[in-house]
Amino acid sequence: MIYTITLNPAIDMTIYLDKLQKGMVNRSNSWLTDAGGKGVNVSKFIKVLGGESVAMGFIGNENKDWFFEYLKNMGIAVDFISVEGVTRTNIKIVETTEKIYTDINQSGFKVSDKDIDLLFEKLESLANSENIFVISGSLPSGASEDLYGQLIRLLKRKGATVIFDADSKALARGILEMPDVIKPNIYEFNSIFNASEDDIPSIVRAAKRVIKSGVKLILVSMGERGSIFVTENSSMIAPAISVNVKSTTGAGDAMVAALAFGLSQQMSDSDMFKLAVACATAKVLEEGVKPPKREEIDKFFSTIKLERLVG
Ligand code: TA6
């Protein structure tokens, strides 16, 4: 079973404007709300791929009903720990004229030591070598910066597979515990591994060094420059596919969902990489944080040409 751990979920409100007029009253053309947060999005996207997962982590007590109803309607099982307070609302402003996307991510509820103890107890009982755990997104207030490292250590000790996707500071701390898979964007990757942003061979060399130290798979997303996939036995690059972008929000989560699903299905490296790129491309065609359409994923999957790299 795949478990997605979202310690800081969010209600994603996407607001569409022709152009944001700062300091003025802006009238929105339309808006959407979705249950979000990185791990929750991974569960949503795994569902579209035909996989199953359990969405877990922390959820704010005061507004969890809407959140659970949304996931129930998508047929996604949940096993969250309820904590004091509300799940945050993250705002995505889409300026349709100039296609500018602005995210405002709030900090969210504050978790207690007791909440964290409950999380450890739950993971102790769930973790084994059959399970894949996706740890994704920001840490909530009240959590130590080393919490991800502690969770990864626990899961690896129990023989579970760990996919870890967090931003630079949390990623730098968590990676010390050698998760099996990481999916940084190029800025996160360079901030930690000092590769040169525009030099593909140096990115591959840096990724190979991380693979040597124990991580099994690194997928570096580079936006319009495509993405790089590195394991012990393969280094590949995929070009970005140009499409009419509706919303970039969740594209990284779509890649993570494809990696988790691909590992659970024992897919080959190249098929898993193609699925990740196809999933992310299909996602940006959708408004808000709506899941990609399966037929779009399949269409892109069949067109992607990977190129082997020498690093
Ligand atoms: O990648 C999109 C997303 O998962 C949105 O759901 C949005 O809520 C945000 O990322 C949350 O990320 P954060 O790093 O704040 O946990």
GROMACS .gro file of C-alpha atoms and ligand atoms in nm:
model
  327
    1MET     CA    1   0.000   0.000   0.000
    2ILE     CA    2   0.108   0.359  -0.068
    3TYR     CA    3   0.066   0.605   0.220
    4THR     CA    4   0.094   0.979   0.156
    5ILE     CA    5   0.194   1.181   0.461
    6THR     CA    6   0.086   1.547   0.457
    7LEU     CA    7   0.173   1.715   0.785
    8ASN     CA    8   0.050   2.053   0.663
    9PRO     CA    9  -0.243   2.004   0.425
   10ALA     CA   10  -0.429   2.295   0.269
   11ILE     CA   11  -0.753   2.400   0.110
   12ASP     CA   12  -0.629   2.534  -0.222
   13MET     CA   13  -0.830   2.830  -0.340
   14THR     CA   14  -0.748   2.923  -0.700
   15ILE     CA   15  -0.864   3.273  -0.801
   16TYR     CA   16  -0.873   3.381  -1.167
   17LEU     CA   17  -0.822   3.747  -1.257
   18ASP     CA   18  -0.746   3.919  -1.585
   19LYS     CA   19  -0.470   4.112  -1.408
   20LEU     CA   20  -0.401   4.161  -1.034
   21GLN     CA   21  -0.430   4.530  -0.944
   22LYS     CA   22  -0.233   4.561  -0.619
   23GLY     CA   23  -0.381   4.794  -0.358
   24MET     CA   24  -0.721   4.791  -0.532
   25VAL     CA   25  -1.048   4.593  -0.518
   26ASN     CA   26  -1.009   4.311  -0.771
   27ARG     CA   27  -1.321   4.138  -0.906
   28SER     CA   28  -1.250   3.769  -0.973
   29ASN     CA   29  -1.381   3.606  -1.291
   30SER     CA   30  -1.400   3.264  -1.123
   31TRP     CA   31  -1.250   3.059  -0.843
   32LEU     CA   32  -1.206   2.697  -0.737
   33THR     CA   33  -1.139   2.521  -0.408
   34ASP     CA   34  -0.965   2.186  -0.384
   35ALA     CA   35  -0.841   1.970  -0.099
   36GLY     CA   36  -0.466   2.011  -0.132
   37GLY     CA   37  -0.128   1.996   0.027
   38LYS     CA   38   0.147   1.805  -0.145
   39GLY     CA   39   0.081   1.455  -0.014
   40VAL     CA   40  -0.297   1.491  -0.057
   41ASN     CA   41  -0.242   1.589  -0.421
   42VAL     CA   42  -0.018   1.285  -0.465
   43SER     CA   43  -0.305   1.064  -0.341
   44LYS     CA   44  -0.547   1.235  -0.581
   45PHE     CA   45  -0.312   1.182  -0.874
   46ILE     CA   46  -0.234   0.818  -0.783
   47LYS     CA   47  -0.609   0.756  -0.802
   48VAL     CA   48  -0.620   0.887  -1.160
   49LEU     CA   49  -0.334   0.651  -1.249
   50GLY     CA   50  -0.545   0.359  -1.127
   51GLY     CA   51  -0.358   0.314  -0.801
   52GLU     CA   52  -0.475   0.320  -0.440
   53SER     CA   53  -0.326   0.509  -0.146
   54VAL     CA   54  -0.414   0.621   0.204
   55ALA     CA   55  -0.388   0.996   0.268
   56MET     CA   56  -0.264   1.059   0.621
   57GLY     CA   57  -0.084   1.317   0.836
   58PHE     CA   58  -0.245   1.600   1.033
   59ILE     CA   59  -0.578   1.774   0.969
   60GLY     CA   60  -0.731   2.078   1.142
   61ASN     CA   61  -1.023   1.978   1.364
   62GLU     CA   62  -1.239   2.276   1.285
   63ASN     CA   63  -1.279   2.236   0.908
   64LYS     CA   64  -1.197   1.871   0.841
   65ASP     CA   65  -1.549   1.764   0.727
   66TRP     CA   66  -1.530   1.944   0.392
   67PHE     CA   67  -1.180   1.807   0.339
   68PHE     CA   68  -1.280   1.445   0.415
   69GLU     CA   69  -1.596   1.474   0.199
   70TYR     CA   70  -1.384   1.594  -0.094
   71LEU     CA   71  -1.144   1.297  -0.064
   72LYS     CA   72  -1.430   1.052   0.000
   73ASN     CA   73  -1.596   1.170  -0.324
   74MET     CA   74  -1.269   1.085  -0.502
   75GLY     CA   75  -1.265   0.739  -0.341
   76ILE     CA   76  -0.949   0.814  -0.142
   77ALA     CA   77  -0.904   0.649   0.199
   78VAL     CA   78  -0.790   0.876   0.482
   79ASP     CA   79  -0.618   0.818   0.814
   80PHE     CA   80  -0.540   1.167   0.946
   81ILE     CA   81  -0.471   1.273   1.303
   82SER     CA   82  -0.704   1.559   1.401
   83VAL     CA   83  -0.525   1.852   1.559
   84GLU     CA   84  -0.645   2.175   1.724
   85GLY     CA   85  -0.729   2.453   1.482
   86VAL     CA   86  -0.811   2.489   1.112
   87THR     CA   87  -0.645   2.351   0.804
   88ARG     CA   88  -0.497   2.651   0.622
   89THR     CA   89  -0.622   2.795   0.295
   90ASN     CA   90  -0.354   2.849   0.032
   91ILE     CA   91  -0.434   3.106  -0.233
   92LYS     CA   92  -0.327   3.066  -0.596
   93ILE     CA   93  -0.382   3.380  -0.803
   94VAL     CA   94  -0.393   3.314  -1.177
   95GLU     CA   95  -0.364   3.628  -1.394
   96THR     CA   96  -0.509   3.501  -1.720
   97THR     CA   97  -0.391   3.787  -1.947
   98GLU     CA   98  -0.018   3.752  -1.881
   99LYS     CA   99  -0.036   3.394  -1.743
  100ILE     CA  100   0.120   3.493  -1.411
  101TYR     CA  101   0.077   3.245  -1.123
  102THR     CA  102   0.120   3.371  -0.765
  103ASP     CA  103   0.098   3.137  -0.466
  104ILE     CA  104   0.029   3.255  -0.112
  105ASN     CA  105   0.090   2.957   0.119
  106GLN     CA  106  -0.006   3.016   0.483
  107SER     CA  107   0.173   2.853   0.778
  108GLY     CA  108  -0.131   2.660   0.905
  109PHE     CA  109  -0.220   2.503   1.244
  110LYS     CA  110   0.031   2.441   1.524
  111VAL     CA  111   0.085   2.077   1.620
  112SER     CA  112   0.157   1.963   1.977
  113ASP     CA  113   0.412   1.711   2.103
  114LYS     CA  114   0.117   1.477   2.168
  115ASP     CA  115   0.007   1.504   1.803
  116ILE     CA  116   0.360   1.415   1.693
  117ASP     CA  117   0.376   1.119   1.933
  118LEU     CA  118   0.049   0.989   1.780
  119LEU     CA  119   0.205   1.018   1.434
  120PHE     CA  120   0.509   0.815   1.537
  121GLU     CA  121   0.285   0.549   1.694
  122LYS     CA  122   0.078   0.526   1.375
  123LEU     CA  123   0.385   0.493   1.152
  124GLU     CA  124   0.543   0.234   1.383
  125SER     CA  125   0.232   0.019   1.330
  126LEU     CA  126   0.204   0.077   0.952
  127ALA     CA  127   0.564   0.068   0.830
  128ASN     CA  128   0.699  -0.252   0.674
  129SER     CA  129   0.887  -0.358   0.362
  130GLU     CA  130   0.564  -0.391   0.161
  131ASN     CA  131   0.467  -0.027   0.198
  132ILE     CA  132   0.567   0.295   0.020
  133PHE     CA  133   0.548   0.622   0.214
  134VAL     CA  134   0.538   0.959   0.040
  135ILE     CA  135   0.643   1.241   0.271
  136SER     CA  136   0.563   1.566   0.099
  137GLY     CA  137   0.514   1.936   0.169
  138SER     CA  138   0.600   2.189   0.436
  139LEU     CA  139   0.634   2.119   0.808
  140PRO     CA  140   0.355   2.256   1.028
  141SER     CA  141   0.420   2.508   1.301
  142GLY     CA  142   0.519   2.330   1.624
  143ALA     CA  143   0.721   2.063   1.442
  144SER     CA  144   1.099   2.057   1.478
  145GLU     CA  145   1.304   2.109   1.163
  146ASP     CA  146   1.437   1.756   1.210
  147LEU     CA  147   1.094   1.590   1.212
  148TYR     CA  148   1.119   1.468   0.854
  149GLY     CA  149   1.460   1.317   0.927
  150GLN     CA  150   1.315   1.133   1.228
  151LEU     CA  151   1.020   1.001   1.024
  152ILE     CA  152   1.245   0.885   0.739
  153ARG     CA  153   1.477   0.712   0.990
  154LEU     CA  154   1.180   0.528   1.146
  155LEU     CA  155   1.037   0.419   0.811
  156LYS     CA  156   1.373   0.305   0.674
  157ARG     CA  157   1.443   0.112   0.997
  158LYS     CA  158   1.118  -0.081   0.934
  159GLY     CA  159   1.221  -0.155   0.574
  160ALA     CA  160   0.965   0.073   0.406
  161THR     CA  161   1.029   0.263   0.081
  162VAL     CA  162   1.036   0.642   0.130
  163ILE     CA  163   0.971   0.910  -0.133
  164PHE     CA  164   1.053   1.255   0.003
  165ASP     CA  165   0.952   1.589  -0.153
  166ALA     CA  166   1.004   1.906   0.050
  167ASP     CA  167   1.155   2.247  -0.004
  168SER     CA  168   1.519   2.331   0.048
  169LYS     CA  169   1.562   2.355   0.429
  170ALA     CA  170   1.342   2.055   0.514
  171LEU     CA  171   1.490   1.862   0.218
  172ALA     CA  172   1.848   1.927   0.332
  173ARG     CA  173   1.771   1.793   0.680
  174GLY     CA  174   1.560   1.497   0.566
  175ILE     CA  175   1.801   1.382   0.296
  176LEU     CA  176   2.064   1.302   0.560
  177GLU     CA  177   1.852   0.995   0.642
  178MET     CA  178   1.873   0.873   0.281
  179PRO     CA  179   1.514   0.847   0.157
  180ASP     CA  180   1.488   0.612  -0.142
  181VAL     CA  181   1.351   0.876  -0.381
  182ILE     CA  182   1.370   1.256  -0.394
  183LYS     CA  183   1.206   1.489  -0.646
  184PRO     CA  184   1.357   1.837  -0.603
  185ASN     CA  185   1.314   2.116  -0.852
  186ILE     CA  186   1.635   2.254  -0.997
  187TYR     CA  187   1.656   2.541  -0.748
  188GLU     CA  188   1.613   2.308  -0.446
  189PHE     CA  189   1.865   2.067  -0.597
  190ASN     CA  190   2.125   2.337  -0.660
  191SER     CA  191   2.074   2.500  -0.320
  192ILE     CA  192   2.177   2.171  -0.158
  193PHE     CA  193   2.414   2.004  -0.405
  194ASN     CA  194   2.587   2.304  -0.564
  195ALA     CA  195   2.543   2.185  -0.920
  196SER     CA  196   2.556   2.450  -1.185
  197GLU     CA  197   2.200   2.525  -1.292
  198ASP     CA  198   2.269   2.543  -1.665
  199ASP     CA  199   2.518   2.259  -1.688
  200ILE     CA  200   2.336   1.927  -1.732
  201PRO     CA  201   2.648   1.704  -1.689
  202SER     CA  202   2.725   1.877  -1.358
  203ILE     CA  203   2.368   1.813  -1.239
  204VAL     CA  204   2.403   1.446  -1.333
  205ARG     CA  205   2.742   1.420  -1.158
  206ALA     CA  206   2.598   1.578  -0.843
  207ALA     CA  207   2.298   1.343  -0.857
  208LYS     CA  208   2.524   1.042  -0.901
  209ARG     CA  209   2.715   1.144  -0.587
  210VAL     CA  210   2.388   1.149  -0.394
  211ILE     CA  211   2.295   0.808  -0.539
  212LYS     CA  212   2.632   0.671  -0.422
  213SER     CA  213   2.551   0.787  -0.068
  214GLY     CA  214   2.228   0.585  -0.053
  215VAL     CA  215   1.937   0.761  -0.229
  216LYS     CA  216   1.812   0.526  -0.503
  217LEU     CA  217   1.631   0.763  -0.745
  218ILE     CA  218   1.649   1.139  -0.805
  219LEU     CA  219   1.414   1.322  -1.040
  220VAL     CA  220   1.509   1.689  -1.086
  221SER     CA  221   1.231   1.898  -1.240
  222MET     CA  222   1.360   2.200  -1.438
  223GLY     CA  223   1.037   2.359  -1.566
  224GLU     CA  224   1.061   2.457  -1.932
  225ARG     CA  225   1.403   2.290  -1.953
  226GLY     CA  226   1.252   1.949  -1.888
  227SER     CA  227   1.358   1.704  -1.618
  228ILE     CA  228   1.645   1.472  -1.531
  229PHE     CA  229   1.607   1.118  -1.392
  230VAL     CA  230   1.906   0.951  -1.224
  231THR     CA  231   1.943   0.609  -1.060
  232GLU     CA  232   2.250   0.389  -1.007
  233ASN     CA  233   2.203   0.234  -1.352
  234SER     CA  234   2.046   0.511  -1.561
  235SER     CA  235   2.068   0.884  -1.628
  236MET     CA  236   1.807   1.029  -1.860
  237ILE     CA  237   1.666   1.365  -1.963
  238ALA     CA  238   1.317   1.440  -2.092
  239PRO     CA  239   1.228   1.764  -2.271
  240ALA     CA  240   0.940   1.970  -2.139
  241ILE     CA  241   0.629   1.938  -2.356
  242SER     CA  242   0.483   2.278  -2.446
  243VAL     CA  243   0.109   2.294  -2.374
  244ASN     CA  244  -0.149   2.559  -2.298
  245VAL     CA  245  -0.083   2.592  -1.922
  246LYS     CA  246  -0.396   2.645  -1.710
  247SER     CA  247  -0.229   2.603  -1.367
  248THR     CA  248   0.123   2.488  -1.275
  249THR     CA  249   0.012   2.414  -0.919
  250GLY     CA  250   0.054   2.047  -0.838
  251ALA     CA  251   0.280   1.959  -1.133
  252GLY     CA  252   0.555   1.844  -0.894
  253ASP     CA  253   0.302   1.642  -0.695
  254ALA     CA  254   0.192   1.473  -1.018
  255MET     CA  255   0.552   1.363  -1.079
  256VAL     CA  256   0.575   1.225  -0.725
  257ALA     CA  257   0.246   1.038  -0.773
  258ALA     CA  258   0.381   0.876  -1.091
  259LEU     CA  259   0.702   0.769  -0.912
  260ALA     CA  260   0.506   0.617  -0.621
  261PHE     CA  261   0.265   0.441  -0.857
  262GLY     CA  262   0.552   0.326  -1.083
  263LEU     CA  263   0.745   0.178  -0.788
  264SER     CA  264   0.431   0.003  -0.662
  265GLN     CA  265   0.385  -0.151  -1.009
  266GLN     CA  266   0.756  -0.239  -1.051
  267MET     CA  267   0.772  -0.026  -1.367
  268SER     CA  268   1.102   0.013  -1.554
  269ASP     CA  269   1.305   0.332  -1.496
  270SER     CA  270   1.223   0.470  -1.840
  271ASP     CA  271   0.850   0.396  -1.816
  272MET     CA  272   0.836   0.549  -1.467
  273PHE     CA  273   1.018   0.861  -1.588
  274LYS     CA  274   0.790   0.894  -1.893
  275LEU     CA  275   0.485   0.852  -1.670
  276ALA     CA  276   0.612   1.126  -1.434
  277VAL     CA  277   0.663   1.371  -1.721
  278ALA     CA  278   0.328   1.278  -1.880
  279CYS     CA  279   0.148   1.319  -1.548
  280ALA     CA  280   0.298   1.663  -1.477
  281THR     CA  281   0.223   1.781  -1.833
  282ALA     CA  282  -0.138   1.662  -1.814
  283LYS     CA  283  -0.177   1.829  -1.474
  284VAL     CA  284  -0.089   2.180  -1.595
  285LEU     CA  285  -0.371   2.150  -1.850
  286GLU     CA  286  -0.615   2.142  -1.559
  287GLU     CA  287  -0.750   2.437  -1.360
  288GLY     CA  288  -0.659   2.479  -0.994
  289VAL     CA  289  -0.526   2.162  -0.841
  290LYS     CA  290  -0.766   1.937  -1.031
  291PRO     CA  291  -0.612   1.597  -1.112
  292PRO     CA  292  -0.484   1.534  -1.465
  293LYS     CA  293  -0.704   1.336  -1.703
  294ARG     CA  294  -0.597   0.975  -1.766
  295GLU     CA  295  -0.646   1.005  -2.142
  296GLU     CA  296  -0.416   1.310  -2.148
  297ILE     CA  297  -0.151   1.124  -1.946
  298ASP     CA  298  -0.166   0.829  -2.188
  299LYS     CA  299  -0.143   1.062  -2.489
  300PHE     CA  300   0.170   1.236  -2.359
  301PHE     CA  301   0.322   0.908  -2.236
  302SER     CA  302   0.319   0.771  -2.590
  303THR     CA  303   0.496   1.077  -2.736
  304ILE     CA  304   0.777   1.135  -2.484
  305LYS     CA  305   1.128   1.065  -2.614
  306LEU     CA  306   1.391   1.018  -2.343
  307GLU     CA  307   1.758   1.081  -2.403
  308ARG     CA  308   2.028   0.889  -2.216
  309LEU     CA  309   2.291   1.108  -2.045
  310VAL     CA  310   2.653   1.043  -1.962
  311GLY     CA  311   2.732   1.203  -1.631
  312TA6     O1  312   0.225   2.171  -0.512
  312TA6     C1  313   0.097   2.230  -0.492
  312TA6     C2  314   0.063   2.224  -0.344
  312TA6     O2  315   0.057   2.092  -0.302
  312TA6     C3  316  -0.069   2.293  -0.318
  312TA6     O3  317  -0.164   2.200  -0.273
  312TA6     C4  318  -0.035   2.399  -0.214
  312TA6     O4  319  -0.121   2.387  -0.104
  312TA6     C5  320   0.111   2.382  -0.180
  312TA6     O5  321   0.165   2.288  -0.272
  312TA6     C6  322   0.139   2.334  -0.040
  312TA6     O6  323   0.281   2.330  -0.032
  312TA6     P1  324   0.357   2.356   0.107
  312TA6     O7  325   0.503   2.348   0.067
  312TA6     O8  326   0.314   2.489   0.157
  312TA6     O9  327   0.316   2.242   0.199
   0.00000   0.00000   0.00000
